[in-house]
Amino acid sequence: MTRSDTAPPVPARSDVRVAHADLAACTARILAARGLAPDRADAAAAALCHGDLTGVRSHGLANLARIYLPALHSGRIDPAAEPRVLSDLGACLLVDARRALGLWQAGAAVDLAVERARHHGAGLVWVRGATHFGCAGHHAARAAEHGMVGIVAANCGRQRIAPPPGGRRPLLGTNPLAVAAPALPGRPFVLDMSTTAVPTGRVREAARAGRAIPEGWLADDLGRPVTDPAAFDRGEAHLRWLGQGEGAYKGFGLGLAVEVLAALVPGAGLGPWPDPGAGGAAPADDDIGFLAAAFAPAALRAGFADDARTLFAEVLACPPTDPASPVRYPGWPEAERAAEHRRTGVPLAEAVYRELAAAAAAAGTAAPALIGGV
Amino acid sequence: MTRSDTAPPVPARSDVRVAHADLAACTARILAARGLAPDRADAAAAALCHGDLTGVRSHGLANLARIYLPALHSGRIDPAAEPRVLSDLGACLLVDARRALGLWQAGAAVDLAVERARHHGAGLVWVRGATHFGCAGHHAARAAEHGMVGIVAANCGRQRIAPPPGGRRPLLGTNPLAVAAPALPGRPFVLDMSTTAVPTGRVREAARAGRAIPEGWLADDLGRPVTDPAAFDRGEAHLRWLGQGEGAYKGFGLGLAVEVLAALVPGAGLGPWPDPGAGGAAPADDDIGFLAAAFAPAALRAGFADDARTLFAEVLACPPTDPASPVRYPGWPEAERAAEHRRTGVPLAEAVYRELAAAAAAAGTAAPALIGGV
């Protein structure tokens, strides 16, 4: 079983490999050169490299030059921002991230939720004014390391990517949802999903590769299927929701539920409002809202960790339809790939490595050494 | 837009109609005759009639004779149970429902969550030892009446209905998830969904009608599509998860996330364990676990109710692909149908009315008067 949002982890011929520690250290130096404090740069680099480490390339180093460096340059992300607590009720907090780098700040919000959950059973940190944070599952999994259940749900700020079923105009983003929990040792349960059929990265990946896409991913203004992935960035097609046929109302409903929980509750930017109008500029993912929650079963009852191991061991023990493909749970394949890449090096597309090397040079630091081609 | 899990609300020729107040009062009398205290019988009757009132017949009066009366008779549901608080941390509680009737007790758990959320920003009531509670959305919507966001998520106790993708053996139930929030006046947002492609009620409904079902609903032991709905109750087909193709890993992941949040955290019965074995009796939905949560945005910030109205008004204002089908959000069509049925009477299948009349006679009380055929 693979994470539904990820590309198949098949390294391309043009991939290069670098040691994970070198990659993370170089990324941290690049971010520090942009004004991040060292501990924040380290945490952000770990979050960004997590994408490539686990095979989720759409949320990895490819976004350094595409999203994070331009946003740090333009001021949409403030490297020195000090998030401010606006309300503190003990178990619940409202935080203004003040455009802090989400790659670091989302993890800090989960850590705060974990701390509160120790005393209250649950910690819920609602954040507004946030920025792009990479893999939601990476942050949610911090709670699982403490024996807790973690949830990270985010909207995409004012960005509009997918229309409601039966609607002509995009209203919401891909609104990711991650749930993590302790499972087998070293193999936590980590569900990390967009509420759309796929995230935008999958569509752009197919466009770059010149591959047609399946019918369920994109639709035009009238709801008709589109299989040319390049139509998405031409504005001729929109993402569809998770769920086939009438089931798309569940995907849309989940996307709306994330919009409510992650953005409406803390008062962050919303996809549907204000409407930029027909001639207006496409709104960006500014003023993102997210919820970082941790639940501490050990505060409520004994035996949770043992029960979690039993539950997930039974999932793994389910007889497979194909004996060559054992049953897995979300998080397992990513942990397997991470372990392999820690041993053998992290594969990167050559173009991404070149972008990283250029960013390193601009920061006056060395690029990670190549281990070799694949 | 319609609730994805519901049958199309087209009354059959053989439907009869009864006044909603009469229907609820008769149902309450039947439950009271089985030992429910009057206020609990009233709340349970309202929850059960909610299915027919809103057009979600799979969770309505049809279940009185199929699920609730037999379980009250056999002792699987204890009409006089007093749920016990096992842990109380302020914002979070762990409750043993002690086999109380879920139709009443789930609403009481939401009310308790609402009360705690007033002071702590969030109230989270984890329940084990619970029984079938009908429509999750009906209970979650109680929080929306107080201006809060409500969540109700439940597993199906030890019942096993759907196998993991790539697995041969069912491990989990349909694991419903409901999220409710204030939206337009009298029209709350209520997402109420199974994490499987459809709930079992939709399959059985097609089997009764002799209709073939679409390919995405059922699969055999080897994962091949099954379009004969009767194969489900013959044990020859299992439910599939929400999400087409590889997207099924999201549906399965959501089902597992609900199993974790709703049953593993409170220590309720689990689908995957203990394995009944090849010759074992099919485990029933005993020792259900659920989470009833309420979040109080007003405790964190001002302006939430206005922002909610703005957000959902923008959804309704989205230009439709078909001018005759305006865009709706989950909860709107159900509220429309409920308003209509309150005016014109609640349609019931004739067979369901006959069962109700028989149960009323057994309880020594009158059946609701017929308004007439449709």
XYZ file of C-alpha atoms in Angstrom:
748
model
C 0.000 0.000 0.000
C 1.239 3.435 -0.838
C 0.313 6.911 0.299
C -2.443 7.805 -2.094
C -1.100 11.263 -2.836
C 2.445 10.289 -3.662
C 4.045 9.502 -6.969
C 5.304 5.936 -7.296
C 8.750 6.010 -5.678
C 10.544 4.892 -8.793
C 13.764 6.894 -9.187
C 14.169 8.281 -12.701
C 17.371 7.625 -14.616
C 18.392 11.236 -14.199
C 18.109 11.109 -10.400
C 21.114 11.837 -8.226
C 21.602 10.770 -4.615
C 22.817 12.689 -1.593
C 23.242 11.676 2.031
C 20.188 12.648 4.087
C 22.243 14.423 6.758
C 24.102 16.459 4.121
C 20.853 17.354 2.401
C 19.190 18.504 5.605
C 22.256 20.458 6.740
C 22.611 22.243 3.405
C 18.893 23.119 3.353
C 19.164 24.464 6.894
C 22.146 26.654 5.920
C 20.220 28.054 2.957
C 17.248 28.918 5.193
C 19.488 30.359 7.902
C 21.079 32.607 5.269
C 17.559 33.939 4.624
C 17.177 34.967 8.250
C 15.816 31.880 10.005
C 17.162 31.286 13.530
C 19.321 28.123 13.540
C 16.892 25.865 15.434
C 14.027 26.974 13.198
C 16.122 26.477 10.072
C 16.954 22.937 11.232
C 13.305 22.063 11.900
C 12.187 23.582 8.587
C 14.913 21.746 6.665
C 13.897 18.436 8.265
C 10.268 19.072 7.256
C 11.189 19.941 3.679
C 13.604 17.024 3.216
C 10.944 14.706 4.678
C 9.147 14.821 1.324
C 12.100 13.414 -0.627
C 13.103 11.111 2.221
C 9.689 9.392 2.183
C 9.097 9.566 -1.574
C 6.515 12.387 -1.420
C 8.383 14.528 -3.914
C 5.456 16.901 -4.521
C 6.098 18.224 -0.984
C 9.905 18.042 -0.944
C 12.971 19.992 -2.061
C 11.302 20.811 -5.383
C 9.331 23.436 -3.435
C 12.431 25.232 -2.097
C 12.973 27.240 -5.292
C 9.298 27.112 -6.345
C 7.594 28.250 -3.108
C 9.741 29.000 -0.088
C 12.687 31.059 -1.374
C 10.504 33.325 -3.555
C 8.079 33.864 -0.629
C 10.960 34.649 1.746
C 12.338 37.029 -0.874
C 9.044 38.842 -1.478
C 8.156 39.086 2.209
C 5.114 36.788 2.001
C 7.022 34.673 4.549
C 8.754 36.514 7.419
C 11.811 34.513 8.544
C 12.037 36.349 11.870
C 8.313 36.354 12.721
C 7.405 35.706 16.338
C 3.973 34.033 16.416
C 1.636 35.578 18.972
C -0.820 33.768 21.240
C -4.158 35.607 20.921
C -6.210 33.383 23.272
C -5.138 30.732 25.763
C -7.791 28.590 27.435
C -5.480 25.787 28.587
C -6.430 22.963 26.261
C -7.117 25.395 23.402
C -5.098 28.244 21.961
C -5.527 30.704 19.136
C -2.232 31.753 17.545
C -1.383 34.344 14.905
C 1.630 32.919 13.050
C 2.385 36.374 11.592
C 3.709 34.865 8.349
C 6.311 32.676 10.070
C 7.721 29.887 7.888
C 5.133 27.104 8.131
C 7.771 24.379 7.665
C 8.989 25.262 11.156
C 5.933 26.806 12.760
C 3.504 23.924 12.114
C 5.806 21.568 14.021
C 6.055 24.079 16.864
C 2.252 24.249 16.994
C 2.034 20.448 17.258
C 4.647 20.497 20.048
C 2.551 23.068 21.908
C -0.561 20.894 21.440
C 1.370 17.880 22.807
C 2.442 19.866 25.882
C -1.141 20.922 26.610
C -2.490 17.431 25.971
C -0.290 16.047 28.750
C -2.319 17.998 31.301
C -5.719 18.339 29.661
C -5.973 15.107 27.632
C -6.176 17.194 24.469
C -4.300 20.180 23.089
C -5.792 22.150 20.205
C -3.800 24.959 18.630
C -5.674 26.995 16.046
C -3.438 29.087 13.818
C -4.125 31.944 11.422
C -1.684 34.039 9.405
C 0.223 30.858 8.579
C 2.280 29.925 5.520
C 2.918 26.756 3.512
C 4.152 23.968 5.799
C 4.989 21.033 3.501
C 3.825 17.535 4.490
C 0.991 17.736 7.046
C 1.788 14.161 8.100
C 5.354 15.045 9.068
C 4.046 17.514 11.623
C 1.162 15.323 12.862
C 3.621 12.455 13.424
C 5.402 14.498 16.126
C 2.444 13.701 18.388
C 2.758 9.968 17.684
C 6.385 10.117 18.907
C 4.939 11.084 22.292
C 2.428 8.232 22.277
C -0.379 10.582 21.260
C -2.789 10.899 18.363
C -1.970 13.938 16.211
C -4.126 15.817 13.724
C -3.016 18.554 11.359
C -5.617 20.040 9.007
C -5.073 23.139 6.881
C -6.850 25.196 4.319
C -4.920 26.846 1.471
C -5.513 30.418 2.580
C -7.397 32.385 -0.053
C -6.355 30.042 -2.851
C -9.197 28.502 -4.908
C -8.487 25.262 -6.712
C -11.566 23.015 -6.740
C -15.225 23.947 -7.402
C -18.062 22.352 -5.438
C -19.737 19.415 -7.208
C -22.144 20.971 -9.672
C -20.387 24.362 -9.464
C -18.454 26.246 -12.152
C -16.056 28.262 -9.993
C -13.281 26.951 -7.727
C -13.938 27.858 -4.087
C -11.583 25.811 -1.937
C -7.998 24.561 -1.939
C -6.844 20.972 -1.702
C -7.348 21.276 2.093
C -5.039 18.571 3.450
C -5.830 16.444 6.481
C -3.313 14.342 8.413
C -3.960 11.949 11.284
C -1.067 10.175 13.021
C -0.997 7.637 15.842
C 1.401 5.184 17.453
C 1.248 1.800 15.718
C 4.105 -0.684 15.261
C 7.533 0.394 16.624
C 9.198 2.822 14.201
C 6.207 2.575 11.882
C 3.545 5.038 13.063
C 0.155 5.301 11.405
C 0.288 8.477 9.296
C -2.609 9.313 7.010
C -1.701 12.410 4.991
C -4.189 13.265 2.281
C -5.604 16.076 0.228
C -9.406 16.100 0.253
C -9.336 16.520 -3.533
C -8.885 13.462 -5.789
C -5.147 14.252 -5.949
C -3.019 17.230 -4.902
C -1.915 19.715 -7.571
C 1.628 18.294 -7.511
C 0.415 15.019 -9.061
C -1.212 16.877 -11.952
C 1.875 19.031 -12.625
C 4.103 15.961 -12.432
C 2.020 14.267 -15.170
C 2.124 17.478 -17.227
C 5.937 17.603 -16.990
C 6.139 13.930 -17.985
C 3.684 14.447 -20.870
C 1.407 11.715 -19.475
C -2.389 11.713 -19.746
C -4.175 11.449 -16.402
C -7.138 9.270 -15.343
C -10.657 10.656 -15.743
C -11.337 11.294 -12.062
C -8.706 13.990 -11.441
C -9.727 17.060 -13.469
C -12.941 18.514 -14.894
C -13.746 21.567 -17.005
C -16.121 24.413 -16.100
C -19.101 22.248 -17.018
C -17.940 19.275 -14.988
C -16.768 17.203 -17.960
C -13.660 15.025 -17.404
C -10.293 16.391 -18.614
C -7.354 14.016 -19.120
C -4.755 16.548 -20.329
C -2.882 17.556 -17.171
C -1.533 20.731 -18.830
C -5.118 22.050 -18.956
C -4.860 22.677 -15.185
C -2.189 25.389 -15.357
C -3.850 26.830 -18.471
C -6.891 27.452 -16.248
C -9.049 25.196 -18.407
C -9.622 22.498 -15.804
C -10.151 22.245 -12.051
C -9.324 19.569 -9.519
C -12.112 17.156 -8.589
C -12.872 15.948 -5.073
C -12.110 12.611 -3.490
C -14.874 10.071 -4.183
C -16.277 8.689 -7.386
C -19.628 9.841 -8.797
C -22.007 10.978 -6.079
C -19.241 10.137 -3.587
C -17.582 13.431 -4.577
C -19.978 15.071 -2.128
C -18.077 13.319 0.624
C -14.745 14.661 -0.663
C -16.200 18.159 -1.015
C -17.795 17.826 2.413
C -14.435 16.840 3.899
C -12.798 19.802 2.145
C -15.457 22.106 3.621
C -15.076 20.479 7.043
C -11.327 21.221 6.892
C -12.080 24.818 5.788
C -14.338 25.183 8.853
C -12.056 23.495 11.379
C -8.763 24.894 10.110
C -9.639 28.388 8.898
C -13.152 29.493 9.908
C -12.583 28.679 13.581
C -9.296 30.656 13.906
C -10.413 33.442 11.521
C -7.825 32.815 8.800
C -8.184 33.603 5.084
C -11.011 31.690 3.403
C -11.183 30.256 -0.086
C -14.767 31.276 -0.907
C -14.596 34.871 0.336
C -13.907 37.588 -0.695
C -14.648 36.630 -4.294
C -11.865 38.114 -6.454
C -14.417 38.623 -9.263
C -14.123 37.573 -12.879
C -11.298 40.004 -13.661
C -9.557 39.789 -10.277
C -6.090 38.363 -9.723
C -6.090 34.714 -8.606
C -5.800 34.836 -4.799
C -2.666 33.207 -3.359
C -2.291 30.934 -0.367
C -1.833 33.822 2.064
C -3.248 33.822 5.597
C -3.464 30.042 5.756
C -5.356 28.582 8.712
C -4.590 25.299 10.354
C -5.472 23.203 13.356
C -2.741 21.290 15.178
C -4.272 18.882 17.697
C -2.856 16.236 20.010
C -4.843 13.751 22.080
C -3.195 11.897 24.959
C -4.928 8.548 25.513
C -2.563 7.788 28.414
C -4.152 10.678 30.313
C -7.514 8.916 30.002
C -6.769 5.204 30.315
C -4.060 2.527 30.581
C -3.123 0.109 27.804
C -3.395 2.368 24.771
C 0.077 1.663 23.337
C -0.407 -2.117 23.576
C -3.838 -1.894 21.991
C -2.412 0.240 19.158
C 0.267 -2.363 18.428
C -2.361 -5.108 18.406
C -4.690 -3.183 16.090
C -2.042 -2.372 13.509
C -0.411 -5.800 13.679
C -3.802 -7.273 12.743
C -3.985 -4.951 9.725
C -0.565 -6.195 8.562
C -1.669 -9.793 9.137
C -4.689 -9.474 6.814
C -4.298 -12.080 4.010
C -3.542 -10.189 0.766
C -5.380 -10.691 -2.526
C -1.936 -10.764 -4.178
C 0.601 -12.707 -2.072
C 3.368 -10.446 -3.434
C 1.665 -7.318 -2.057
C 1.210 -7.554 1.701
C -1.414 -5.339 3.309
C 0.004 -2.128 4.761
C -1.387 0.864 6.631
C -0.784 4.537 5.768
C 2.627 5.606 7.034
C 4.254 2.185 6.695
C 5.496 2.541 3.084
C 6.812 6.043 3.794
C 8.709 4.796 6.855
C 10.160 1.932 4.786
C 11.335 4.311 2.090
C 12.765 6.724 4.652
C 14.767 3.915 6.259
C 16.107 2.853 2.877
C 16.971 6.404 1.851
C 18.765 7.008 5.144
C 20.971 4.029 4.287
C 21.459 4.548 0.552
C 20.975 8.275 0.089
C 18.009 10.423 -0.870
C 17.206 10.426 -4.603
C 16.611 13.868 -6.109
C 15.688 14.834 -9.637
C 18.777 16.326 -11.259
C 16.922 19.599 -11.869
C 16.016 19.847 -8.187
C 19.628 19.160 -7.207
C 20.785 21.922 -9.542
C 18.287 24.359 -7.973
C 19.522 23.372 -4.521
C 23.160 23.850 -5.557
C 22.343 27.289 -6.970
C 20.533 28.282 -3.766
C 23.481 27.003 -1.728
C 25.919 29.045 -3.852
C 23.734 32.149 -3.401
C 23.832 31.532 0.350
C 27.620 31.194 0.237
C 27.563 27.567 1.311
C 28.392 24.195 -0.246
C 25.870 21.937 -1.956
C 25.548 18.399 -0.575
C 28.047 15.997 -2.136
C 26.663 13.581 -4.710
C 26.735 9.918 -3.790
C 26.302 9.115 -7.489
C 23.669 8.488 -10.125
C 21.054 5.816 -9.585
C -26.505 18.557 -3.813
C -27.581 15.598 -1.757
C -26.068 13.783 1.175
C -23.914 11.189 -0.531
C -25.051 8.345 1.668
C -28.757 8.845 1.235
C -31.153 7.279 -1.176
C -32.757 9.714 -3.589
C -35.721 11.128 -1.626
C -38.310 9.944 -4.113
C -41.277 8.505 -2.241
C -42.337 5.120 -3.582
C -45.936 4.550 -4.623
C -46.499 2.342 -1.622
C -45.350 5.022 0.855
C -47.686 6.285 3.516
C -47.445 9.581 5.401
C -47.756 10.406 9.059
C -47.423 13.677 10.965
C -43.904 14.114 12.335
C -45.101 14.880 15.863
C -47.312 11.762 15.890
C -44.481 9.623 14.579
C -42.002 10.847 17.183
C -44.531 10.515 20.014
C -45.479 6.960 19.041
C -41.817 5.947 18.737
C -41.122 7.437 22.165
C -44.009 5.498 23.686
C -42.721 2.258 22.178
C -39.244 2.887 23.612
C -40.649 3.931 26.983
C -42.575 0.660 27.095
C -39.188 -1.093 26.760
C -37.875 0.630 29.867
C -36.457 3.943 28.646
C -36.996 6.920 30.951
C -39.402 9.408 29.298
C -36.812 12.106 28.473
C -34.458 9.493 27.027
C -37.258 7.901 25.022
C -38.132 11.325 23.585
C -34.524 12.062 22.589
C -34.071 8.585 21.104
C -37.322 8.841 19.147
C -36.285 12.219 17.736
C -32.943 10.725 16.640
C -34.587 7.727 14.990
C -37.324 9.745 13.233
C -34.621 12.164 12.018
C -33.630 9.615 9.375
C -37.087 9.552 7.762
C -37.623 13.262 8.360
C -34.488 14.148 6.363
C -34.752 11.374 3.759
C -31.942 9.212 5.212
C -34.137 6.137 5.403
C -31.217 3.745 5.932
C -30.897 5.267 9.441
C -34.576 5.798 10.211
C -37.617 3.919 11.487
C -36.705 0.881 9.378
C -34.099 0.147 12.070
C -36.621 0.053 14.937
C -37.695 -3.533 14.243
C -34.385 -4.496 12.596
C -31.882 -3.264 15.208
C -33.189 -1.518 18.295
C -36.155 -3.602 19.497
C -34.314 -6.935 19.065
C -31.247 -5.542 20.874
C -33.408 -4.194 23.717
C -35.139 -7.583 23.878
C -31.897 -9.604 23.943
C -30.164 -7.318 26.430
C -27.482 -6.102 24.000
C -28.939 -2.663 24.747
C -29.788 -1.853 28.381
C -32.685 0.650 28.479
C -31.942 1.626 32.087
C -28.147 1.872 31.815
C -26.490 4.754 33.662
C -23.320 5.686 31.758
C -20.310 6.127 34.039
C -17.564 8.753 33.762
C -14.241 6.890 34.039
C -11.923 9.919 33.641
C -12.620 13.638 33.776
C -9.866 16.093 32.833
C -12.111 19.105 32.238
C -12.004 19.453 28.468
C -11.776 15.661 28.021
C -13.789 12.815 29.457
C -13.805 9.058 29.112
C -17.255 7.521 29.517
C -18.451 3.925 29.671
C -21.928 3.945 28.115
C -22.680 0.535 29.676
C -24.837 -0.481 26.715
C -27.165 2.516 26.998
C -29.303 3.154 23.919
C -27.003 5.081 21.563
C -29.914 6.960 19.989
C -30.236 8.836 23.271
C -26.746 8.550 24.721
C -24.812 9.951 21.740
C -26.802 13.175 21.955
C -26.162 13.353 25.693
C -22.430 12.959 25.009
C -22.527 15.864 22.542
C -24.402 17.985 25.096
C -21.693 17.220 27.654
C -19.015 18.181 25.106
C -20.840 21.462 24.422
C -20.973 22.248 28.147
C -17.241 21.657 28.541
C -16.408 23.605 25.370
C -18.021 26.726 26.856
C -15.284 26.887 29.472
C -12.338 25.186 27.787
C -12.862 26.085 24.107
C -13.202 22.383 23.333
C -15.058 19.469 24.867
C -14.105 15.918 23.903
C -16.135 12.997 25.216
C -14.736 9.580 24.392
C -17.205 6.760 24.833
C -16.836 2.992 25.001
C -19.445 0.314 25.607
C -21.788 2.222 23.298
C -24.578 0.972 21.049
C -25.977 1.937 17.655
C -26.905 5.628 17.589
C -28.525 6.244 14.180
C -27.501 9.320 12.182
C -24.149 10.686 13.414
C -25.012 14.045 11.865
C -28.174 14.422 13.969
C -26.074 14.269 17.120
C -23.206 16.439 15.795
C -25.718 19.113 14.772
C -26.623 19.671 18.453
C -23.307 21.529 18.775
C -24.136 23.758 15.801
C -27.346 24.832 17.578
C -25.070 26.338 20.234
C -22.895 28.142 17.670
C -20.206 25.482 17.936
C -18.517 23.021 15.609
C -19.507 19.437 16.407
C -17.843 16.175 15.484
C -19.197 12.671 15.998
C -17.093 9.734 14.796
C -17.815 6.101 15.585
C -16.503 2.679 14.812
C -18.869 -0.286 14.463
C -17.678 -2.135 17.533
C -16.298 -5.538 16.644
C -18.187 -5.690 13.356
C -16.085 -6.263 10.213
C -17.501 -5.119 6.919
C -14.739 -3.827 4.622
C -11.267 -5.299 3.950
C -8.199 -3.066 3.551
C -7.282 -2.339 -0.093
C -5.380 -5.389 -1.276
C -6.715 -7.484 1.614
C -9.046 -10.517 1.522
C -10.650 -10.249 4.935
C -12.941 -7.489 6.256
C -11.351 -5.703 9.212
C -13.323 -2.521 9.838
C -16.896 -1.282 9.829
C -18.316 1.582 7.790
C -16.918 3.927 10.497
C -19.090 7.027 10.101
C -17.830 10.568 10.538
C -20.001 13.645 11.010
C -18.935 17.295 11.194
C -21.498 20.037 11.836
C -21.154 23.806 12.054
C -23.335 26.898 12.031
C -23.909 28.131 8.471
C -27.019 29.885 7.120
C -29.920 30.389 9.598
C -31.851 27.125 10.011
C -29.520 25.425 7.521
C -26.441 24.196 9.432
C -23.520 22.548 7.676
C -23.848 18.818 8.429
C -21.498 16.371 6.764
C -22.539 12.837 7.712
C -20.693 10.121 5.845
C -19.540 6.546 6.039
C -15.850 6.176 5.180
C -16.773 3.283 2.894
C -18.025 3.968 -0.651
C -21.591 3.668 0.640
C -23.127 2.446 3.915
C -24.579 -1.067 4.046
C -28.130 0.338 3.947
C -27.628 1.512 0.355
C -26.574 -1.974 -0.739
C -29.506 -3.680 0.998
C -31.912 -1.123 -0.455
C -30.702 -1.996 -3.982
C -30.999 -5.705 -3.174
C -34.619 -5.260 -2.028
C -35.406 -3.295 -5.188
C -33.642 -5.878 -7.387
C -31.390 -3.163 -8.838
C -27.770 -3.729 -9.915
C -25.277 -1.422 -8.192
C -22.367 0.589 -9.669
C -18.921 -1.030 -9.821
C -17.328 0.982 -7.032
C -19.481 -0.275 -4.133
C -18.685 -3.976 -3.651
C -15.769 -6.302 -4.384
C -15.206 -10.042 -3.934
C -12.407 -11.691 -1.907
C -9.963 -11.041 -4.734
C -10.892 -7.398 -5.089
C -12.926 -7.850 -8.276
C -16.013 -5.602 -8.679
C -19.413 -7.083 -7.787
C -22.609 -5.451 -9.086
C -25.167 -7.854 -7.559
C -26.142 -6.225 -4.245
C -27.527 -9.523 -2.898
C -23.963 -10.898 -2.920
C -23.278 -8.738 0.167
C -25.647 -10.543 2.539
C -24.622 -13.876 1.004
C -21.089 -13.095 2.253
C -19.722 -13.156 -1.290
C -18.819 -9.474 -1.490
C -17.425 -6.762 0.786
C -17.898 -3.023 0.865
C -15.204 -0.919 -0.794
C -13.774 2.303 0.607
C -14.455 5.857 -0.431
C -12.161 6.936 -3.285
C -11.714 5.569 -6.751
C -8.653 3.487 -7.727
C -5.616 4.318 -5.617
C -7.809 6.900 -3.860
C -9.328 4.002 -1.898
C -6.275 4.267 0.363
C -7.646 7.616 1.501
C -11.042 6.078 2.298
C -9.375 3.178 4.134
C -7.060 5.634 5.893
C -10.064 7.677 7.026
C -11.770 4.482 8.226
C -8.636 3.593 10.214
C -8.360 7.164 11.535
C -11.943 6.881 12.815
C -11.133 3.464 14.344
C -8.204 5.098 16.180
C -9.986 8.273 17.295
C -13.333 6.705 18.144
C -12.435 3.265 19.520
C -8.693 2.839 20.151
C -8.466 6.015 22.257
C -11.369 5.130 24.597
C -10.573 1.396 24.611
C -13.777 0.206 22.917
C -14.218 -2.957 20.835
C -12.082 -3.016 17.691
C -12.855 -4.407 14.260
C -9.497 -6.066 13.582
C -9.025 -7.764 16.952
C -9.651 -10.346 18.231
C -9.871 -12.192 14.944
C -12.936 -14.504 15.128
C -11.075 -17.022 12.944
C -12.280 -18.722 9.808
C -14.988 -20.729 11.593
C -15.896 -18.095 14.170
C -19.242 -16.351 14.389
C -19.341 -12.982 12.672
C -18.731 -10.421 15.438
C -21.555 -7.960 16.040
C -21.444 -4.236 16.627
C -21.052 -4.599 20.385
C -18.860 -2.289 22.498
C -18.971 0.515 19.944
C -16.578 3.412 20.512
C -17.266 6.982 19.576
C -15.917 10.483 19.991
C -18.308 13.366 20.571
C -16.480 16.684 20.284
C -17.561 20.312 20.392
C -15.401 23.340 19.642
C -16.496 26.822 20.721
C -15.008 29.438 18.380
C -16.676 32.207 20.407
C -14.423 31.290 23.330
C -11.404 32.024 21.109
C -12.409 34.973 18.955
C -15.227 37.342 17.935
C -17.000 37.258 14.584
C -17.252 33.518 13.994
C -21.015 33.377 13.341
C -20.844 36.208 10.796
C -17.869 34.622 9.050
C -19.705 31.285 8.919
C -22.725 32.899 7.252
C -20.437 34.613 4.729
C -18.541 31.411 3.917
C -21.625 29.294 3.323
C -23.507 32.046 1.464
C -20.576 32.132 -0.987
C -20.889 28.373 -1.496
C -24.587 28.788 -2.344
C -23.712 31.673 -4.704
C -21.311 29.552 -6.776
C -22.596 29.535 -10.392
C -23.913 26.016 -11.159
C -22.945 23.942 -14.197
C -26.676 23.195 -14.576
C -28.837 26.285 -13.887
C -31.612 23.997 -12.630
C -29.329 22.510 -9.923
C -28.041 25.227 -7.596
C -24.917 24.482 -5.571
C -25.624 23.304 -2.032
C -23.570 22.313 0.985
C -24.010 19.137 3.054
C -26.894 19.569 5.457
C -28.886 21.954 3.240
C -30.900 19.326 1.307
C -31.641 17.411 4.506
C -32.896 20.594 6.198
C -35.069 21.374 3.150
C -36.593 17.910 3.191
C -37.158 18.073 6.946
C -38.995 21.391 6.583
C -41.167 19.946 3.832
C -41.919 16.761 5.768
C -42.831 18.765 8.851
C -45.458 20.520 6.729
C -46.724 17.621 4.631
C -45.996 14.578 6.754
C -43.143 12.086 6.903
C -43.236 9.426 4.153
C -42.663 5.866 5.347
C -42.491 2.659 3.364
C -45.716 0.753 3.974
C -43.752 -2.189 5.390
C -42.015 0.092 7.883
C -45.341 1.586 8.932
C -46.743 -1.903 9.494
C -43.740 -2.805 11.672
C -44.225 0.402 13.642
C -47.929 -0.313 14.095
C -47.133 -3.841 15.309
C -44.551 -2.508 17.781
C -47.068 0.078 18.987
C -49.697 -2.610 19.489
C -47.209 -4.744 21.438
C -46.478 -1.696 23.608
C -50.186 -1.170 24.181
C -50.255 2.170 22.409
C -51.727 3.613 19.221
C -49.921 3.801 15.901
C -49.620 7.269 14.336
C -52.627 8.144 12.185
C -52.103 7.962 8.437
C -52.289 11.254 6.572
C -52.785 9.250 3.409
C -50.954 7.613 0.543
C -48.569 9.646 -1.580
